[in-house]
C-alpha atoms as a printed R data frame, in Angstrom:
    type eleno elety resid chain resno       x       y       z
1   ATOM     1    CA   UNK     A     1 -25.117 -34.954 -81.796
2   ATOM     2    CA   UNK     A     2 -25.877 -31.238 -82.018
3   ATOM     3    CA   UNK     A     3 -23.689 -28.704 -83.834
4   ATOM     4    CA   UNK     A     4 -22.395 -27.378 -80.533
5   ATOM     5    CA   UNK     A     5 -21.598 -30.869 -79.255
6   ATOM     6    CA   UNK     A     6 -19.652 -31.538 -82.451
7   ATOM     7    CA   UNK     A     7 -17.888 -28.201 -82.059
8   ATOM     8    CA   UNK     A     8 -16.909 -28.967 -78.469
9   ATOM     9    CA   UNK     A     9 -15.693 -32.430 -79.463
10  ATOM    10    CA   UNK     A    10 -13.569 -31.028 -82.288
11  ATOM    11    CA   UNK     A    11 -12.026 -28.419 -80.011
12  ATOM    12    CA   UNK     A    12 -11.193 -30.978 -77.352
13  ATOM    13    CA   UNK     A    13  -9.609 -33.272 -79.922
14  ATOM    14    CA   UNK     A    14  -7.598 -30.381 -81.319
15  ATOM    15    CA   UNK     A    15  -6.216 -29.352 -77.958
16  ATOM    16    CA   UNK     A    16  -5.468 -32.959 -76.971
17  ATOM    17    CA   UNK     A    17  -3.455 -33.176 -80.173
18  ATOM    18    CA   UNK     A    18  -1.197 -30.291 -79.222
19  ATOM    19    CA   UNK     A    19   1.452 -32.694 -77.973
20  ATOM    20    CA   UNK     A    20   1.993 -34.493 -81.266
21  ATOM    21    CA   UNK     A    21   4.911 -32.400 -82.478
22  ATOM    22    CA   UNK     A    22   5.737 -29.288 -84.439
23  ATOM    23    CA   UNK     A    23   4.038 -30.146 -87.730
24  ATOM    24    CA   UNK     A    24   0.946 -31.424 -85.958
25  ATOM    25    CA   UNK     A    25   0.783 -28.282 -83.838
26  ATOM    26    CA   UNK     A    26   0.817 -26.062 -86.916
27  ATOM    27    CA   UNK     A    27  -1.933 -28.132 -88.538
28  ATOM    28    CA   UNK     A    28  -4.092 -28.025 -85.399
29  ATOM    29    CA   UNK     A    29  -3.764 -24.254 -85.050
30  ATOM    30    CA   UNK     A    30  -4.601 -23.774 -88.724
31  ATOM    31    CA   UNK     A    31  -7.627 -26.094 -88.463
32  ATOM    32    CA   UNK     A    32  -8.965 -24.266 -85.420
33  ATOM    33    CA   UNK     A    33  -8.569 -20.863 -87.072
34  ATOM    34    CA   UNK     A    34 -10.370 -21.997 -90.202
35  ATOM    35    CA   UNK     A    35 -13.154 -23.880 -88.395
36  ATOM    36    CA   UNK     A    36 -14.000 -21.261 -85.809
37  ATOM    37    CA   UNK     A    37 -12.634 -17.944 -87.017
38  ATOM    38    CA   UNK     A    38 -13.416 -18.324 -90.686
39  ATOM    39    CA   UNK     A    39 -10.533 -16.001 -91.515
40  ATOM    40    CA   UNK     A    40  -7.785 -13.803 -90.096
41  ATOM    41    CA   UNK     A    41  -6.286 -10.393 -90.550
42  ATOM    42    CA   UNK     A    42  -3.642 -10.181 -93.248
43  ATOM    43    CA   UNK     A    43  -1.100  -8.820 -90.814
44  ATOM    44    CA   UNK     A    44  -2.003 -11.095 -87.918
45  ATOM    45    CA   UNK     A    45  -1.743  -8.006 -85.736
46  ATOM    46    CA   UNK     A    46  -3.733  -8.155 -82.529
47  ATOM    47    CA   UNK     A    47  -4.787 -11.801 -82.793
48  ATOM    48    CA   UNK     A    48  -6.260 -12.986 -79.509
49  ATOM    49    CA   UNK     A    49  -4.966 -15.916 -77.490
50  ATOM    50    CA   UNK     A    50  -7.874 -18.327 -76.945
51  ATOM    51    CA   UNK     A    51  -8.124 -21.286 -74.577
52  ATOM    52    CA   UNK     A    52 -10.141 -24.429 -75.131
53  ATOM    53    CA   UNK     A    53 -12.878 -23.150 -72.843
54  ATOM    54    CA   UNK     A    54 -12.989 -19.788 -74.647
55  ATOM    55    CA   UNK     A    55 -14.054 -21.566 -77.844
56  ATOM    56    CA   UNK     A    56 -17.059 -23.331 -76.324
57  ATOM    57    CA   UNK     A    57 -20.244 -21.888 -77.805
58  ATOM    58    CA   UNK     A    58 -18.327 -19.638 -80.200
59  ATOM    59    CA   UNK     A    59 -20.107 -18.608 -83.406
60  ATOM    60    CA   UNK     A    60 -18.245 -18.639 -86.707
61  ATOM    61    CA   UNK     A    61 -16.314 -15.402 -87.064
62  ATOM    62    CA   UNK     A    62 -14.815 -13.756 -90.115
63  ATOM    63    CA   UNK     A    63 -11.826 -11.985 -88.573
64  ATOM    64    CA   UNK     A    64 -11.086  -8.911 -90.686
65  ATOM    65    CA   UNK     A    65  -9.199  -6.675 -88.287
66  ATOM    66    CA   UNK     A    66  -8.892  -2.991 -89.090
67  ATOM    67    CA   UNK     A    67  -5.450  -1.489 -89.480
68  ATOM    68    CA   UNK     A    68  -4.328   0.276 -86.319
69  ATOM    69    CA   UNK     A    69  -5.049   3.964 -86.854
70  ATOM    70    CA   UNK     A    70  -6.237   7.049 -85.002
71  ATOM    71    CA   UNK     A    71  -9.744   7.113 -86.477
72  ATOM    72    CA   UNK     A    72 -11.142   3.595 -86.107
73  ATOM    73    CA   UNK     A    73  -8.712   1.293 -84.286
74  ATOM    74    CA   UNK     A    74  -6.516   3.263 -81.914
75  ATOM    75    CA   UNK     A    75  -4.969   0.152 -80.393
76  ATOM    76    CA   UNK     A    76  -5.817   1.293 -76.860
77  ATOM    77    CA   UNK     A    77  -5.915  -1.673 -74.442
78  ATOM    78    CA   UNK     A    78  -9.335  -2.731 -73.145
79  ATOM    79    CA   UNK     A    79  -8.335  -3.898 -69.697
80  ATOM    80    CA   UNK     A    80 -11.746  -4.664 -68.186
81  ATOM    81    CA   UNK     A    81 -14.952  -5.784 -69.949
82  ATOM    82    CA   UNK     A    82 -18.027  -4.864 -67.929
83  ATOM    83    CA   UNK     A    83 -20.672  -4.968 -70.635
84  ATOM    84    CA   UNK     A    84 -21.776  -5.526 -74.222
85  ATOM    85    CA   UNK     A    85 -23.329  -2.645 -76.181
86  ATOM    86    CA   UNK     A    86 -25.718  -3.378 -79.074
87  ATOM    87    CA   UNK     A    87 -25.965  -0.932 -81.992
88  ATOM    88    CA   UNK     A    88 -27.589  -0.773 -85.414
89  ATOM    89    CA   UNK     A    89 -25.890   0.562 -88.524
90  ATOM    90    CA   UNK     A    90 -28.641   3.086 -89.437
91  ATOM    91    CA   UNK     A    91 -27.791   2.208 -93.048
92  ATOM    92    CA   UNK     A    92 -30.619  -0.049 -94.309
93  ATOM    93    CA   UNK     A    93 -29.611  -2.893 -96.600
94  ATOM    94    CA   UNK     A    94 -25.863  -2.470 -96.120
95  ATOM    95    CA   UNK     A    95 -23.701  -5.536 -95.523
96  ATOM    96    CA   UNK     A    96 -21.374  -6.372 -92.658
97  ATOM    97    CA   UNK     A    97 -18.306  -6.083 -94.878
98  ATOM    98    CA   UNK     A    98 -19.453  -2.756 -96.320
99  ATOM    99    CA   UNK     A    99 -19.665  -1.341 -92.810
100 ATOM   100    CA   UNK     A   100 -16.306  -2.871 -91.894
101 ATOM   101    CA   UNK     A   101 -14.753  -1.292 -94.983
102 ATOM   102    CA   UNK     A   102 -16.267   2.068 -94.010
103 ATOM   103    CA   UNK     A   103 -14.485   1.856 -90.663
104 ATOM   104    CA   UNK     A   104 -11.275   0.878 -92.415
105 ATOM   105    CA   UNK     A   105 -11.594   3.842 -94.799
106 ATOM   106    CA   UNK     A   106 -11.677   6.303 -91.915
107 ATOM   107    CA   UNK     A   107  -7.927   5.921 -91.485
108 ATOM   108    CA   UNK     A   108  -7.570   7.848 -94.740
109 ATOM   109    CA   UNK     A   109 -10.788   9.904 -94.790
110 ATOM   110    CA   UNK     A   110 -10.308  11.391 -91.301
111 ATOM   111    CA   UNK     A   111 -13.966  12.468 -91.287
112 ATOM   112    CA   UNK     A   112 -14.932  11.002 -87.909
113 ATOM   113    CA   UNK     A   113 -13.910   8.430 -85.340
114 ATOM   114    CA   UNK     A   114 -16.063   5.296 -85.443
115 ATOM   115    CA   UNK     A   115 -15.799   1.519 -85.281
116 ATOM   116    CA   UNK     A   116 -17.136  -1.605 -83.611
117 ATOM   117    CA   UNK     A   117 -15.674  -4.848 -82.360
118 ATOM   118    CA   UNK     A   118 -18.177  -6.957 -84.302
119 ATOM   119    CA   UNK     A   119 -20.683  -6.449 -87.132
120 ATOM   120    CA   UNK     A   120 -23.546  -8.889 -87.706
121 ATOM   121    CA   UNK     A   121 -24.714  -9.034 -91.312
122 ATOM   122    CA   UNK     A   122 -28.033  -9.641 -93.036
123 ATOM   123    CA   UNK     A   123 -27.211 -13.316 -93.643
124 ATOM   124    CA   UNK     A   124 -26.116 -13.840 -90.059
125 ATOM   125    CA   UNK     A   125 -22.418 -13.544 -90.862
126 ATOM   126    CA   UNK     A   126 -20.262 -12.035 -88.122
127 ATOM   127    CA   UNK     A   127 -17.254  -9.870 -88.986
128 ATOM   128    CA   UNK     A   128 -14.773  -9.058 -86.242
129 ATOM   129    CA   UNK     A   129 -13.055  -5.693 -86.756
130 ATOM   130    CA   UNK     A   130 -11.203  -5.162 -83.474
131 ATOM   131    CA   UNK     A   131  -9.831  -7.669 -80.925
132 ATOM   132    CA   UNK     A   132 -11.628  -7.854 -77.597
133 ATOM   133    CA   UNK     A   133  -8.352  -6.724 -76.007
134 ATOM   134    CA   UNK     A   134  -8.690  -3.222 -77.519
135 ATOM   135    CA   UNK     A   135 -11.289  -0.464 -77.373
136 ATOM   136    CA   UNK     A   136 -13.539   0.525 -80.272
137 ATOM   137    CA   UNK     A   137 -15.018   3.952 -81.044
138 ATOM   138    CA   UNK     A   138 -18.678   3.033 -80.610
139 ATOM   139    CA   UNK     A   139 -20.184   3.689 -77.212
140 ATOM   140    CA   UNK     A   140 -18.964   7.096 -76.044
141 ATOM   141    CA   UNK     A   141 -17.988   7.066 -72.360
142 ATOM   142    CA   UNK     A   142 -18.411   3.268 -72.235
143 ATOM   143    CA   UNK     A   143 -15.743   2.610 -74.863
144 ATOM   144    CA   UNK     A   144 -13.280   1.921 -72.075
145 ATOM   145    CA   UNK     A   145 -15.095  -1.051 -70.515
146 ATOM   146    CA   UNK     A   146 -17.421  -2.575 -73.127
147 ATOM   147    CA   UNK     A   147 -17.447  -4.579 -76.339
148 ATOM   148    CA   UNK     A   148 -19.575  -3.242 -79.200
149 ATOM   149    CA   UNK     A   149 -21.756  -5.074 -81.727
150 ATOM   150    CA   UNK     A   150 -23.154  -3.311 -84.801
151 ATOM   151    CA   UNK     A   151 -26.082  -5.000 -86.544
152 ATOM   152    CA   UNK     A   152 -27.242  -4.679 -90.136
153 ATOM   153    CA   UNK     A   153 -30.962  -4.325 -90.889
154 ATOM   154    CA   UNK     A   154 -33.040  -4.475 -94.079
155 ATOM   155    CA   UNK     A   155 -35.189  -1.346 -93.721
156 ATOM   156    CA   UNK     A   156 -35.819   1.907 -91.879
157 ATOM   157    CA   UNK     A   157 -37.635   0.241 -88.965
158 ATOM   158    CA   UNK     A   158 -34.268  -1.020 -87.757
159 ATOM   159    CA   UNK     A   159 -35.716  -4.449 -87.029
160 ATOM   160    CA   UNK     A   160 -33.199  -7.256 -87.464
161 ATOM   161    CA   UNK     A   161 -34.162 -10.180 -89.681
162 ATOM   162    CA   UNK     A   162 -34.131 -13.707 -88.257
163 ATOM   163    CA   UNK     A   163 -30.599 -14.526 -89.439
164 ATOM   164    CA   UNK     A   164 -29.139 -11.369 -87.933
165 ATOM   165    CA   UNK     A   165 -31.093 -11.803 -84.716
166 ATOM   166    CA   UNK     A   166 -30.052 -15.410 -84.159
167 ATOM   167    CA   UNK     A   167 -26.386 -14.624 -84.771
168 ATOM   168    CA   UNK     A   168 -26.623 -11.623 -82.446
169 ATOM   169    CA   UNK     A   169 -28.064 -13.809 -79.678
170 ATOM   170    CA   UNK     A   170 -25.347 -16.429 -80.155
171 ATOM   171    CA   UNK     A   171 -22.521 -13.885 -80.320
172 ATOM   172    CA   UNK     A   172 -23.764 -11.931 -77.307
173 ATOM   173    CA   UNK     A   173 -24.338 -15.078 -75.262
174 ATOM   174    CA   UNK     A   174 -20.866 -16.371 -76.095
175 ATOM   175    CA   UNK     A   175 -19.197 -13.080 -75.178
176 ATOM   176    CA   UNK     A   176 -21.123 -12.902 -71.907
177 ATOM   177    CA   UNK     A   177 -20.141 -16.448 -70.993
178 ATOM   178    CA   UNK     A   178 -16.532 -15.885 -71.981
179 ATOM   179    CA   UNK     A   179 -16.149 -12.709 -69.928
180 ATOM   180    CA   UNK     A   180 -18.343 -13.605 -66.946
181 ATOM   181    CA   UNK     A   181 -21.258 -11.295 -67.764
182 ATOM   182    CA   UNK     A   182 -25.037 -11.693 -67.522
183 ATOM   183    CA   UNK     A   183 -27.811 -10.484 -69.806
184 ATOM   184    CA   UNK     A   184 -28.215  -7.484 -67.475
185 ATOM   185    CA   UNK     A   185 -24.750  -6.378 -68.596
186 ATOM   186    CA   UNK     A   186 -26.017  -6.164 -72.197
187 ATOM   187    CA   UNK     A   187 -27.177  -2.643 -72.999
188 ATOM   188    CA   UNK     A   188 -28.179  -0.467 -75.931
189 ATOM   189    CA   UNK     A   189 -26.280   2.543 -77.218
190 ATOM   190    CA   UNK     A   190 -29.448   4.357 -76.153
191 ATOM   191    CA   UNK     A   191 -28.781   3.414 -72.517
192 ATOM   192    CA   UNK     A   192 -25.430   5.208 -72.680
193 ATOM   193    CA   UNK     A   193 -26.296   8.455 -74.463
194 ATOM   194    CA   UNK     A   194 -30.021   8.488 -75.237
195 ATOM   195    CA   UNK     A   195 -29.310   8.060 -78.961
196 ATOM   196    CA   UNK     A   196 -32.071   6.101 -80.760
197 ATOM   197    CA   UNK     A   197 -29.824   3.098 -81.342
198 ATOM   198    CA   UNK     A   198 -30.580   0.326 -81.978
199 ATOM   199    CA   UNK     A   199 -33.799   1.880 -83.216
200 ATOM   200    CA   UNK     A   200 -36.125  -1.145 -83.095
201 ATOM   201    CA   UNK     A   201 -35.030  -2.090 -79.583
202 ATOM   202    CA   UNK     A   202 -35.571   1.503 -78.429
203 ATOM   203    CA   UNK     A   203 -38.995   1.754 -80.076
204 ATOM   204    CA   UNK     A   204 -40.044  -1.683 -78.772
205 ATOM   205    CA   UNK     A   205 -39.018  -2.253 -75.166
206 ATOM   206    CA   UNK     A   206 -40.762  -5.642 -75.188
207 ATOM   207    CA   UNK     A   207 -38.532  -6.816 -78.052
208 ATOM   208    CA   UNK     A   208 -35.469  -5.669 -76.109
209 ATOM   209    CA   UNK     A   209 -36.525  -7.612 -73.028
210 ATOM   210    CA   UNK     A   210 -37.202 -10.687 -75.164
211 ATOM   211    CA   UNK     A   211 -33.732 -10.348 -76.646
212 ATOM   212    CA   UNK     A   212 -32.176 -10.203 -73.194
213 ATOM   213    CA   UNK     A   213 -34.108 -13.319 -72.197
214 ATOM   214    CA   UNK     A   214 -32.860 -15.122 -75.295
215 ATOM   215    CA   UNK     A   215 -29.303 -14.076 -74.447
216 ATOM   216    CA   UNK     A   216 -29.700 -15.346 -70.882
217 ATOM   217    CA   UNK     A   217 -30.872 -18.709 -72.228
218 ATOM   218    CA   UNK     A   218 -27.850 -18.787 -74.569
219 ATOM   219    CA   UNK     A   219 -25.487 -18.041 -71.665
220 ATOM   220    CA   UNK     A   220 -27.020 -20.841 -69.615
221 ATOM   221    CA   UNK     A   221 -26.651 -23.308 -72.484
222 ATOM   222    CA   UNK     A   222 -22.982 -22.405 -73.057
223 ATOM   223    CA   UNK     A   223 -22.196 -22.516 -69.336
224 ATOM   224    CA   UNK     A   224 -23.790 -25.956 -69.129
225 ATOM   225    CA   UNK     A   225 -21.502 -27.106 -71.947
226 ATOM   226    CA   UNK     A   226 -18.487 -25.886 -69.966
227 ATOM   227    CA   UNK     A   227 -19.528 -27.698 -66.790
């Protein structure tokens, strides 16, 4: 049995167990949050309601939501998701949590407005900063209808290492499947504003097309699991 098959089986068992009573319900919810979220915000503010089907194909997420504030998490509803925008941090060697903490610090620093829904780290870890029900400050005039993914990178080329790349493919494929998108709805920050971001995927169009193909294969695999 593959990891995804085990994941699907665990989710199904958890949701089937929802009728076993109050204590059992609490235990099931806690188990699901620990198995598939890997964490939660301290305040619990903005936690998303997820169905059984939503969880299929989900990567492990470390949910570290930013505090609602004017500079990085305005709390503005994201009512329609029409795309996924890929970014790079432009800060070689930095970690996912370091970038998350930078966004969090903007509520006090007031130096700029910036954030992202997700950050993929150098070890493939995925930190969620903002719920998919709210906008982030990442993609200019596409903030209002897209989810954003920032990616860490080891050097100035901007190329993602294998761990980051694989997690990015899985995360992007899962989000596309969850929100009814295709790989053609996955774009670069560059495609919005012309900014060289993510640098390696702008400098190497062939790598970008390969990434989109990998995402399409991921979507197909997740959709097959849902069938």
